[in-house]
Coordinates of C-alpha atoms in Angstrom, one line a residue:
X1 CA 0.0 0.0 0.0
X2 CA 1.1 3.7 -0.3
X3 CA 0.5 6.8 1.4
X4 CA -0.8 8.8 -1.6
X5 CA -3.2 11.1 1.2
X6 CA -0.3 12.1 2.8
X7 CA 0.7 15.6 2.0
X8 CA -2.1 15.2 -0.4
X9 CA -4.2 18.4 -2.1
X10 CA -8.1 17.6 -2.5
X11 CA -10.7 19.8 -4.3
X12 CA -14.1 19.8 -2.5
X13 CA -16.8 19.8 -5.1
X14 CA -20.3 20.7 -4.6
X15 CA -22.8 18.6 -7.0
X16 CA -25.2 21.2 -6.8
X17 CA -23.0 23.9 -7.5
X18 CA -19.8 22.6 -9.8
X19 CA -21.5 22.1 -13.6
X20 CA -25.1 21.8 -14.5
X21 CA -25.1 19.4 -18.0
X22 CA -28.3 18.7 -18.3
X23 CA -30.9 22.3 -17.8
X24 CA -32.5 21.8 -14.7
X25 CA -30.3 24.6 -13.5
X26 CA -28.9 21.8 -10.1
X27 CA -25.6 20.6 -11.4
X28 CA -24.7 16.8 -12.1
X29 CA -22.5 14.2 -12.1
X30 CA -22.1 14.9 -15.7
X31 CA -21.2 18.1 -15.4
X32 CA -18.3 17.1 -12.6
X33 CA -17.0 14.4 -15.5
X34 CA -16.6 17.3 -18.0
X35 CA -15.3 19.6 -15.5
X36 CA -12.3 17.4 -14.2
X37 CA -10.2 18.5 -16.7
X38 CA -9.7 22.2 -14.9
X39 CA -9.0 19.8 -11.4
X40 CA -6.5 17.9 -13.0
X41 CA -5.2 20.9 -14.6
X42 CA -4.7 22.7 -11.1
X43 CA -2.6 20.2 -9.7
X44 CA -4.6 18.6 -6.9
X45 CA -4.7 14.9 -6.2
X46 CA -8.2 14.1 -5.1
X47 CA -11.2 15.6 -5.4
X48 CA -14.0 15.3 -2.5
X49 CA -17.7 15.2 -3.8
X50 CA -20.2 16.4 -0.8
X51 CA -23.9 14.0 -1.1
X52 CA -25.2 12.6 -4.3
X53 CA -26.8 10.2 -2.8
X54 CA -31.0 9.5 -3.0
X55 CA -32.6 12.7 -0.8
X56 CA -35.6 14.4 -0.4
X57 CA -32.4 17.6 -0.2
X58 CA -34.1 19.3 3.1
X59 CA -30.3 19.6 4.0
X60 CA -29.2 19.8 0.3
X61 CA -28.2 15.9 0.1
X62 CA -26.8 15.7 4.1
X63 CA -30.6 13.8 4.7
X64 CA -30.1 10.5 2.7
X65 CA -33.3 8.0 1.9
X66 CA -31.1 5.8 0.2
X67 CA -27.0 5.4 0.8
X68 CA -26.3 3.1 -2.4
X69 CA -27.9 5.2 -4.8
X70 CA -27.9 8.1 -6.6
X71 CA -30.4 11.0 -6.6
X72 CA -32.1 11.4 -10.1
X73 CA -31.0 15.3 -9.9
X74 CA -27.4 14.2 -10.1
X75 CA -27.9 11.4 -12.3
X76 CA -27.5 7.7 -12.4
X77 CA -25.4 5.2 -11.2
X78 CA -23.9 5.3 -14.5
X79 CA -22.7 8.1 -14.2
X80 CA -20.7 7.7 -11.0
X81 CA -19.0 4.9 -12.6
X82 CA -17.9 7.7 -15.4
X83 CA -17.1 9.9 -13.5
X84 CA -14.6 7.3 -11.8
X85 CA -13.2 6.5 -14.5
X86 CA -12.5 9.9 -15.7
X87 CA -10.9 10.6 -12.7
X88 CA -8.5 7.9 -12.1
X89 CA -7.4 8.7 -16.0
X90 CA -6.6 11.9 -15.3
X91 CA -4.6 10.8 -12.1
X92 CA -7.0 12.2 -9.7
X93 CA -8.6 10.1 -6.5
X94 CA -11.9 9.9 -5.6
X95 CA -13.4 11.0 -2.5
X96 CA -16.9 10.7 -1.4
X97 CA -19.1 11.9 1.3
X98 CA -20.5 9.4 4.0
X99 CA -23.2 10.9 6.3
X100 CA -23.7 8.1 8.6
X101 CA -24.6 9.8 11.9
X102 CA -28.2 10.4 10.7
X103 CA -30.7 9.5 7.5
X104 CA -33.6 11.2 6.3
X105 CA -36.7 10.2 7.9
X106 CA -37.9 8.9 4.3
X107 CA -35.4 6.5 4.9
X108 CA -37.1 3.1 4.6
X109 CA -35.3 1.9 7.9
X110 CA -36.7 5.5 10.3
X111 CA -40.2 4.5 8.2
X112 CA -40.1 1.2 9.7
X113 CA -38.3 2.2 12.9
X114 CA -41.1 4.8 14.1
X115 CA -44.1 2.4 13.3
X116 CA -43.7 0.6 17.0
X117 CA -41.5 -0.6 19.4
X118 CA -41.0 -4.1 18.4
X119 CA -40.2 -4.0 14.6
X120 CA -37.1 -5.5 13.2
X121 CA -35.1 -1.8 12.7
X122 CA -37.4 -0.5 16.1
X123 CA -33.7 0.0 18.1
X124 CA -31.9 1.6 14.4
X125 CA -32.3 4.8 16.1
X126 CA -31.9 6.8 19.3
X127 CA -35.4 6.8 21.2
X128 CA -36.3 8.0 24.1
X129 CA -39.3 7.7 26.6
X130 CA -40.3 11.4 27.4
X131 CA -39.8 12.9 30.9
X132 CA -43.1 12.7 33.4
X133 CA -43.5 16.0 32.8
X134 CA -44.4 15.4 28.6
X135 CA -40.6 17.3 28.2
X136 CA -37.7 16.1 25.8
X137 CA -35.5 13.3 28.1
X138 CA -32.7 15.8 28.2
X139 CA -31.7 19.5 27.2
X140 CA -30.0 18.5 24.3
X141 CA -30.2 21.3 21.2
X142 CA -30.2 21.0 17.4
X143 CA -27.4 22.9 16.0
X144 CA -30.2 23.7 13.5
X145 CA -32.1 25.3 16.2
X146 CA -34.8 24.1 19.2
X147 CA -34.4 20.7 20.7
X148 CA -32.5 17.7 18.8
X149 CA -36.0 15.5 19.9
X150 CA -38.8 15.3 17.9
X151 CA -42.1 13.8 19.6
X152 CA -43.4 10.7 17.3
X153 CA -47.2 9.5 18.1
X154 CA -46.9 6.4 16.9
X155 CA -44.3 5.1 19.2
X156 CA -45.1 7.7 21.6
X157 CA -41.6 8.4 22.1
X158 CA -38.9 11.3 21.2
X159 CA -36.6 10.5 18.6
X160 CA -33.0 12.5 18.0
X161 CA -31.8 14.5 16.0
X162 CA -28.6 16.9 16.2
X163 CA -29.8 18.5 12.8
X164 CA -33.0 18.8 11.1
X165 CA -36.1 17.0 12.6
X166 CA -36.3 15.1 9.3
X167 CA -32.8 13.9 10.1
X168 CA -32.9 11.2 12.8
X169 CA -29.9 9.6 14.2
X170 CA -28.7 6.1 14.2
X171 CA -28.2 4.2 17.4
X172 CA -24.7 3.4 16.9
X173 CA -24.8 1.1 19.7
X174 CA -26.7 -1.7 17.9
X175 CA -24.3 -4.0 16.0
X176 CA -26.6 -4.6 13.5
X177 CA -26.3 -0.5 12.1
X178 CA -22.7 -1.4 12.4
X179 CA -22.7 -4.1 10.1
X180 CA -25.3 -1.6 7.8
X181 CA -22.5 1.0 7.7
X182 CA -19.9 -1.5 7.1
X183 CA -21.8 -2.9 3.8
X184 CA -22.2 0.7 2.9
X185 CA -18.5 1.4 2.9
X186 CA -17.9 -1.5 0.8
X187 CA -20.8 -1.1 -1.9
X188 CA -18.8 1.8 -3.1
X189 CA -15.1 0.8 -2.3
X190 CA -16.1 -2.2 -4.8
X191 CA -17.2 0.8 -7.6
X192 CA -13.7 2.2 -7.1
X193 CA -13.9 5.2 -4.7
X194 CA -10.5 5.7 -2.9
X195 CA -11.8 7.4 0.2
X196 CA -14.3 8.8 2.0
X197 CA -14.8 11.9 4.2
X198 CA -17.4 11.3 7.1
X199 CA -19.3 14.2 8.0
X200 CA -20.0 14.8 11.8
X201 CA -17.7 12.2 12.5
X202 CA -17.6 13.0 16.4
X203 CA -21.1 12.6 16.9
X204 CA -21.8 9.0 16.2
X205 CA -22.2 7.7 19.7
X206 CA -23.9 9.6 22.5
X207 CA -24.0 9.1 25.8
X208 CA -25.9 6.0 26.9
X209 CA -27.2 7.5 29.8
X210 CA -28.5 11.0 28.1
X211 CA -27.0 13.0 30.5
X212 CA -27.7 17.0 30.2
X213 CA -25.1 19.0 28.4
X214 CA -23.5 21.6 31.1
X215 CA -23.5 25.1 30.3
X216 CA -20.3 26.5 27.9
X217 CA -17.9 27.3 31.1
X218 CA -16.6 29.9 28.6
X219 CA -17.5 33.3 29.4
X220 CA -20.1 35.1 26.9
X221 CA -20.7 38.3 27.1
X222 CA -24.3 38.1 24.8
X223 CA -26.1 35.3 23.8
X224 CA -25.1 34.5 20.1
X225 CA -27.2 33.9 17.5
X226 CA -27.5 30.4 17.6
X227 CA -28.2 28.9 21.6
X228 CA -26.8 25.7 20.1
X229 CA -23.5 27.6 21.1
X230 CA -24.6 28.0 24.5
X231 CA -23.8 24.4 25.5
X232 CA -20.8 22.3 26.4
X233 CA -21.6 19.8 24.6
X234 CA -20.1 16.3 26.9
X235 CA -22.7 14.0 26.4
X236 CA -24.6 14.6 23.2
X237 CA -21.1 13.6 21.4
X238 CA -17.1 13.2 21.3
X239 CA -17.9 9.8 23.4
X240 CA -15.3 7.3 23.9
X241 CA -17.2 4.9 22.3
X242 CA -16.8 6.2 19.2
X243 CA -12.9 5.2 18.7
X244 CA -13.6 1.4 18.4
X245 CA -16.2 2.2 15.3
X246 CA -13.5 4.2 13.9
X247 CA -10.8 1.3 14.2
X248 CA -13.3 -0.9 12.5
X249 CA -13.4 1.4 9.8
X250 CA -10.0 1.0 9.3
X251 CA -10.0 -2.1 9.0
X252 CA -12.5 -2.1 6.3
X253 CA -10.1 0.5 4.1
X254 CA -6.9 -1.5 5.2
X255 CA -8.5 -4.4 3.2
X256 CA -8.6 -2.5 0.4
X257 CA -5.5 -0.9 -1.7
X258 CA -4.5 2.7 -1.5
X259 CA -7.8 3.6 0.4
X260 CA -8.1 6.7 2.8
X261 CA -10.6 8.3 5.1
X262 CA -11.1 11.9 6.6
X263 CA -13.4 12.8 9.4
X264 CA -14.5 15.7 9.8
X265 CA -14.3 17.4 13.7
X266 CA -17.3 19.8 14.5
X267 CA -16.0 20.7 17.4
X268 CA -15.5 24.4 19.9
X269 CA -13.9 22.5 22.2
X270 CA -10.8 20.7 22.0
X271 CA -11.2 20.0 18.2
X272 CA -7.3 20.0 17.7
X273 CA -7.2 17.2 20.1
X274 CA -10.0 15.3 19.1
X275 CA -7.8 15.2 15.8
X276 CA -5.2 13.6 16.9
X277 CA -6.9 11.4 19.0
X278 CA -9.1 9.9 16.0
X279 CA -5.5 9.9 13.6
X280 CA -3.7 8.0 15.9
X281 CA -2.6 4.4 14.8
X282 CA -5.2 2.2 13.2
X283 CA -8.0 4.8 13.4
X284 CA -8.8 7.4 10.8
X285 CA -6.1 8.6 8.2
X286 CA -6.7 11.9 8.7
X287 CA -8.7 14.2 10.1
X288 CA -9.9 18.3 9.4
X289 CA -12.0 20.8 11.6
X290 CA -13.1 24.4 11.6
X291 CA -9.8 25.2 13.6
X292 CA -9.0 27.9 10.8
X293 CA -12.4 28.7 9.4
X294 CA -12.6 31.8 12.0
X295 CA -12.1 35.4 11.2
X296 CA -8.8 35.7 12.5
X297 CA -5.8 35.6 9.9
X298 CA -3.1 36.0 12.2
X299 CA 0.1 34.9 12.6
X300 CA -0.2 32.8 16.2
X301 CA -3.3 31.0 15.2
X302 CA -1.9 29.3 12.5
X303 CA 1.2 28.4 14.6
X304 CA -0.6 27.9 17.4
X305 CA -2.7 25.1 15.8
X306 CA -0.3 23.4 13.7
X307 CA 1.9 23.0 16.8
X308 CA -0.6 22.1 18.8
X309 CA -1.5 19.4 16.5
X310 CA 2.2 17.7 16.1
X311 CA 3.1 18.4 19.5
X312 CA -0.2 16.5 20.8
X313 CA -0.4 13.8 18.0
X314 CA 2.8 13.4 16.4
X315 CA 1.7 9.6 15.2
X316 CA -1.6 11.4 13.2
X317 CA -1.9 13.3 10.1
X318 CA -4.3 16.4 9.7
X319 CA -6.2 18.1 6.8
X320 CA -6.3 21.5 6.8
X321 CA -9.0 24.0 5.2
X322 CA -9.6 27.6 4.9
X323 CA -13.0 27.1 3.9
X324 CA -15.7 24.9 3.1
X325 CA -19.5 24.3 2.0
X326 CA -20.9 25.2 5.8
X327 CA -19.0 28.8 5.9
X328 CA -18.1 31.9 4.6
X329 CA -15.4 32.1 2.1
X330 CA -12.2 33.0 3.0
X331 CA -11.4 36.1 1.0
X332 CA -14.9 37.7 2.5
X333 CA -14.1 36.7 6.3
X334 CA -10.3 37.6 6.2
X335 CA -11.1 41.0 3.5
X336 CA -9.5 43.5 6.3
X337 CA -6.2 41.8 5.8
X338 CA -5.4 42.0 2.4
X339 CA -4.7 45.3 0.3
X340 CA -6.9 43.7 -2.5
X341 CA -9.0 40.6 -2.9
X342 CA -6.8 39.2 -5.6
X343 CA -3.4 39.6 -3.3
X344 CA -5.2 38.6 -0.6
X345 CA -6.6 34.7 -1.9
X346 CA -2.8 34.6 -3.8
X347 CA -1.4 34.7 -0.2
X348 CA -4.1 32.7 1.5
X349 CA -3.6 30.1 -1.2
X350 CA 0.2 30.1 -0.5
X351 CA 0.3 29.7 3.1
X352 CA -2.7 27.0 3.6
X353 CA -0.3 25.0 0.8
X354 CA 2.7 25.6 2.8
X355 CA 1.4 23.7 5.7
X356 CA 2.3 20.2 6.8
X357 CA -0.2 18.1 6.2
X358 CA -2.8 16.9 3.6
X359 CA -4.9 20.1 2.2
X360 CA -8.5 20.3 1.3
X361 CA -9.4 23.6 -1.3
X362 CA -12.8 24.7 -2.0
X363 CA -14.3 25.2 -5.3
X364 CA -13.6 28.5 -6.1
X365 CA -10.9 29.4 -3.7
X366 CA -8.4 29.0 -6.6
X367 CA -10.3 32.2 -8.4
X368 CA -10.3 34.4 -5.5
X369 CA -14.3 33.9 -5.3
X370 CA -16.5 35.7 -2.3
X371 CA -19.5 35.0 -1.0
X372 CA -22.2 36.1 -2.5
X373 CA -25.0 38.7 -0.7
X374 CA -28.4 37.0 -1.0
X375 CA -31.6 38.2 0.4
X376 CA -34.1 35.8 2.7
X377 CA -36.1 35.0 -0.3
X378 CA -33.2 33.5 -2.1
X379 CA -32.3 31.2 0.7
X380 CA -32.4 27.3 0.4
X381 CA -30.2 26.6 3.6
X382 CA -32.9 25.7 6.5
X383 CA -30.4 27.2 8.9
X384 CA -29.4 30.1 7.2
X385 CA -33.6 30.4 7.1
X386 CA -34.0 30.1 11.2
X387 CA -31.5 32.2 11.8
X388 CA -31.7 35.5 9.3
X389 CA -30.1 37.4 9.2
X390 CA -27.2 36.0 11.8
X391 CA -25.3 33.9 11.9
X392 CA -25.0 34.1 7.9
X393 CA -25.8 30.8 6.1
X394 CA -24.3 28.8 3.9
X395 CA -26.5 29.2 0.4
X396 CA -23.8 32.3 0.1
X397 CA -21.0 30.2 -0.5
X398 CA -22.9 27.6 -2.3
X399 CA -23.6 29.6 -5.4
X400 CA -22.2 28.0 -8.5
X401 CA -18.7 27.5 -9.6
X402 CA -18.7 30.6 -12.3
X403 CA -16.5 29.4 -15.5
X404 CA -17.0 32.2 -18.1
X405 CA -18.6 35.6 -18.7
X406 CA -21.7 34.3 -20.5
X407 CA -25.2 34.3 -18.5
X408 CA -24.9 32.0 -15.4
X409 CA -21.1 32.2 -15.9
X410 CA -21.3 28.8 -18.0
X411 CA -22.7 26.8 -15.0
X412 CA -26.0 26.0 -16.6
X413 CA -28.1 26.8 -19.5
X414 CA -31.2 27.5 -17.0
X415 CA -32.5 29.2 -14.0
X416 CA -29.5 28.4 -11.4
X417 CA -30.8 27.1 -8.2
X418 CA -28.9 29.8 -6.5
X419 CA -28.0 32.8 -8.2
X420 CA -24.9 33.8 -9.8
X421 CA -24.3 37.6 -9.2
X422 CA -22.2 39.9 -11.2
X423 CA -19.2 40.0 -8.3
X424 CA -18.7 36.3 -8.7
X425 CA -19.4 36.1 -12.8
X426 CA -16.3 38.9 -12.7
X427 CA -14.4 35.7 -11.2
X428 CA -14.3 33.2 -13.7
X429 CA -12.2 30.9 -14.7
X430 CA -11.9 31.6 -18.8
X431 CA -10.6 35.1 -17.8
X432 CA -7.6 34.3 -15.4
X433 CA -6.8 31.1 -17.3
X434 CA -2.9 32.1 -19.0
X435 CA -3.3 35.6 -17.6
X436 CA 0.0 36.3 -15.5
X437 CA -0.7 37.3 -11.6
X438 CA -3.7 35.9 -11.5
X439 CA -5.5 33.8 -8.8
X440 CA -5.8 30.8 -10.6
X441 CA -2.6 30.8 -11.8
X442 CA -1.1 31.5 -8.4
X443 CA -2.8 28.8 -7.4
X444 CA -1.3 26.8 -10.2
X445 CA 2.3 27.8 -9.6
X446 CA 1.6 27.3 -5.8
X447 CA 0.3 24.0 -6.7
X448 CA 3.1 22.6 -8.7
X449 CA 5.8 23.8 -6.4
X450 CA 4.3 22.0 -3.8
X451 CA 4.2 18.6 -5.6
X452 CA 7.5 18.6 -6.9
X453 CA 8.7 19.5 -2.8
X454 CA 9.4 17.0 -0.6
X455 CA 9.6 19.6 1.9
X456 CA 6.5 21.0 1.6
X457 CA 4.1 17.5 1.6
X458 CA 6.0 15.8 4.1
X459 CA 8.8 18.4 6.0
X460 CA 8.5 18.8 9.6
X461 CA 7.7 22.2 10.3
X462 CA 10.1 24.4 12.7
X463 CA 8.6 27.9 13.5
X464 CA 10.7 31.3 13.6
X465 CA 9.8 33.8 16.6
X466 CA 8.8 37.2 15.0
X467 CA 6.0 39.9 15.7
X468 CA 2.8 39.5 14.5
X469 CA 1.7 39.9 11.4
X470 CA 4.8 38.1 10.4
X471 CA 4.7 34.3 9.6
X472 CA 7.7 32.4 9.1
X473 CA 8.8 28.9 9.5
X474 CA 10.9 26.3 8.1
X475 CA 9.6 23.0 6.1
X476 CA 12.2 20.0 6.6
X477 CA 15.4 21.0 6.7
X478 CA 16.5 23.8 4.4
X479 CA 12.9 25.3 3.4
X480 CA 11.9 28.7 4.8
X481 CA 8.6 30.0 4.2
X482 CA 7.7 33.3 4.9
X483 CA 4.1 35.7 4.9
X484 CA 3.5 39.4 5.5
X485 CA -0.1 38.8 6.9
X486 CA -1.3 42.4 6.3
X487 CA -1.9 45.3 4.0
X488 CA 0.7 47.0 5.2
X489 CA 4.7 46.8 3.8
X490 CA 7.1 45.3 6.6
X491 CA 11.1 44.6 7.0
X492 CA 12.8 42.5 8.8
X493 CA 16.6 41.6 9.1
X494 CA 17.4 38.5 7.5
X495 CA 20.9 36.6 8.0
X496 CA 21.9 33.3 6.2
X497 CA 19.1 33.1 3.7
X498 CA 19.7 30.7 0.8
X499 CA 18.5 31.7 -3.1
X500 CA 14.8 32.3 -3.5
X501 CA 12.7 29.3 -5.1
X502 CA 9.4 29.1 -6.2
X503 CA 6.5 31.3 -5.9
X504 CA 6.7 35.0 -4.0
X505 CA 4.8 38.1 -4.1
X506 CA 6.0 41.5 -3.0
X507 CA 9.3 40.1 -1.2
X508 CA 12.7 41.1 -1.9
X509 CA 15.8 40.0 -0.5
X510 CA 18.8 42.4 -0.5
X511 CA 21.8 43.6 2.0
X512 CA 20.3 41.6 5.1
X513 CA 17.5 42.6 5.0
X514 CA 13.9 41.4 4.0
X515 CA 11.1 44.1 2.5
X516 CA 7.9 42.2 2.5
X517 CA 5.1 44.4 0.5
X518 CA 1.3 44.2 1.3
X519 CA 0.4 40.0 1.7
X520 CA 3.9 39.0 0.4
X521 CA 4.9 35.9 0.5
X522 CA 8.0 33.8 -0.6
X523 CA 10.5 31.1 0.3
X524 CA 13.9 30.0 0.1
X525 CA 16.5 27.6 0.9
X526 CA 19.1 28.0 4.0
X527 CA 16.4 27.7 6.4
X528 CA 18.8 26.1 8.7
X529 CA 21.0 29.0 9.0
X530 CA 18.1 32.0 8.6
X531 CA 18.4 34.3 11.3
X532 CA 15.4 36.5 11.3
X533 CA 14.7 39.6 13.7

């Protein structure tokens, strides 16, 4: 077996949102097929597609009626198996979504779950007598607002759910949706998918005895806009119970060739350690979080986290993301930073590929693209819906992937199901392909530099001491990497630096010293005999 994840760059696709071939204005595993081409031509490894599975798409595909199927809106089955193909010509992996911690409740197994209490899949899911007061059994919330019970007359019991009330979650403590998960796994390792990213990966296992979540011990000045925060959340999941299922997993990949997994940690508390824990030896390849999805850009919380990672887990691997499907895109969180938006996603794109470990891009972060401002009649996203107008959903980074300057920026010959605005259709692909200082072609040259380094996919990382918003550290043993994180120019003495190499912006290196413009960035060799002050 290799290690092709490690160090690895994947591309997050969004089904709905990447390439519509067919009119309906939702895109399709057709469109994805067509569209690999620009993936390959990037330089990334893997892509990651988010659900495509059968859904009634309450949660846009995260509620799944059927787990070995695919929705008729994406396509057929048939066109998975081309898309694979296309993929593993081009040299890319194959990633796909599992969503195992709940199903829709159109889901033949809830259907037959809720009808009593003595059914063949009547223990599939978490139930719970109510208190003797008619209340939910325990003051667990919905992250997508109110309780995470729903009251069902037919069984005359409250069923969970940490999302959507038409999202109910399995029990995870009967073997038997074990052995359902495993079959899952393998139904689509068998049609050639390399991987799999698991969504909500902590959560699979609550506590047996339902015990209250405590309050968040941290202080808050306000309530925020979703109470959900409000908790700690020590019993509803993060339960120990969870490693063994994760081993098992393993297993199943291990008896496979070249397979990997990535779980994803939603997770305020301790989420860097929760990484490391579910890495370590014989559990999950690799893990990602919301660590760096914040609206800080500054120069101690990316050390802080990437140390804290390797110092608490140096046996695990992480993956680290600026952004993703569930938040706000990176240029539009971090805009103060950067003297424009184009210098700004050049150096964002430089640093997050400079990191040790596997990385995970987002369609459209290799253009630059913001999020775009919708109104509350444009929503789709049920939680962006509950809670207009904060916290901001996530529709606004979901709009399509824009590829020209022609109506609906080539995504679709009809009505997108989000709309594509003119700040985004000014970000397209067919104008920064070839064109010099670009995004995309940042991205590109960041891209290849980064495969062809040994240093930079699998270098131990050694950080400099300098002021904030200076970034510097060295990758293996001769690689220094260096960011102005700010709009304003900088300098900084610089003693025993090597020759420049690869990609830089705004950084020049003359008589000692080091001038770093507005979100420069560059690197160079001699790392081990830098002195920097």
């Amino acid at each position: 077996m290799t290690e092709w994840w490690r160090g690895s760059v994947t591309y997050q696709i969004y089904p709905r949102s990447f390439q519509d071939d067919n009119g309906d204005g939702v895109g399709d595993l057709a469109g994805i097929t067509r569209r690999l081409d620009h993936i390959a031509a990037l330089g990334c490894d893997a892509i990651w597609l988010s659900p495509f599975f059968t859904s009634p798409m309450l949660d846009m595909g995260y509620d799944v009626a059927d787990y070995t199927d695919v929705d008729p809106v994406f396509g057929t089955l048939a066109d998975f198996d081309a898309l694979i193909a296309r993929a593993h010509d081009l040299g890319l992996k194959v990633i796909i979504d599992q969503v195992m911690n709940h199903s829709s409740d159109k889901h033949p197994f809830f259907e037959q779950s809720r009808k009593d209490r003595t059914n063949d899949k009547a223990d599939w899911y978490i139930w719970a007598d109510p208190r003797h007061d008619g209340t939910p059994p325990n003051n667990w919330l919905s992250i997508f607002g109110g309780p995470a019970w729903q009251w069902d007359a037919r069984r005359k019991q409250y069923y969970m759910h940490s999302f959507l009330a038409e999202q109910p979650e399995f029990n995870f403590r009967n073997p038997a949706v074990l052995d359902y998960m495993e079959s899952v796994l393998r139904f689509w390792l068998d049609r050639g998918v390399d991987g799999f990213r698991f969504d909500t990966v902590n959560f699979f296992y609550k506590d047996g005895m339902l015990r209250d979540d405590p309050a968040d011990f941290r202080n808050k000045t306000e309530a925020p806009g979703n109470p959900y925060e409000m908790q700690y959340h020590l019993f509803s999941k993060n339960q120990p119970e969870n490693l063994p299922w994760l081993e098992r997993i393993r297993a199943v990949l291990d008896s496979y060739d070249d397979r990997t997994s990535v779980g994803e940690v939603g997770e305020s508390h301790h989420g860097i350690q929760i990484m490391g824990q579910y890495t370590a030896p014989g559990r999950l390849h690799q893990c990602y979080s919301f660590e760096m999805f914040g609206t800080d850009y500054s120069a101690g919380l990316f050390r802080r986290k990437i140390e804290e990672f390797f110092t608490g887990a140096p046996d695990g691997w992480p993956m680290w993301a600026f952004s993703n499907h569930d938040v706000v895109r990176q240029t539009s969180r971090w805009a103060k930073y950067g003297i424009s938006n184009d210098a700004l996603a050049a150096q964002a794109g430089a640093l997050l590929l400079s990191f040790q470990g596997s990385i995970c891009l987002w369609q459209g972060e290799e253009l630059g693209q913001t999020d775009t401002a919708l109104t509350l009649d444009e929503l789709t996203d049920p939680q962006g819906i509950t809670f207009w107008p904060e916290p901001i959903g996530r529709d606004n980074t979901r709009t399509p992937m824009v590829w020209d300057s022609s109506a609906q920026g080539g995504f679709s010959s009809g009505t997108p199901w989000l709309p594509v605005k003119a700040p985004q259709l000014a970000r397209n692909v067919a104008a920064q392909a070839g064109v010099a200082g670009s995004v995309l072609e940042s991205y590109r040259a960041m891209l290849a530099f980064r495969r062809q380094s040994e240093a930079l996919r699998s270098g131990a990382t050694r950080f400099f001491d300098l002021p904030e918003p200076i970034l510097a550290f060295a990758r293996g043993e001769d690689l220094l990497c260096i960011f102005n994180l700010s709009p304003k120019a900088l300098e900084i003495s610089a003693m025993g630096l090597g020759a420049a190499i690869g990609p830089s912006a705004g950084v020049v290196h003359s008589g000692g010293k080091l001038q770093l413009g507005p979100n420069a960035y560059g690197f160079f060799t001699g790392a081990s005999s830098a002195v920097l002050g």
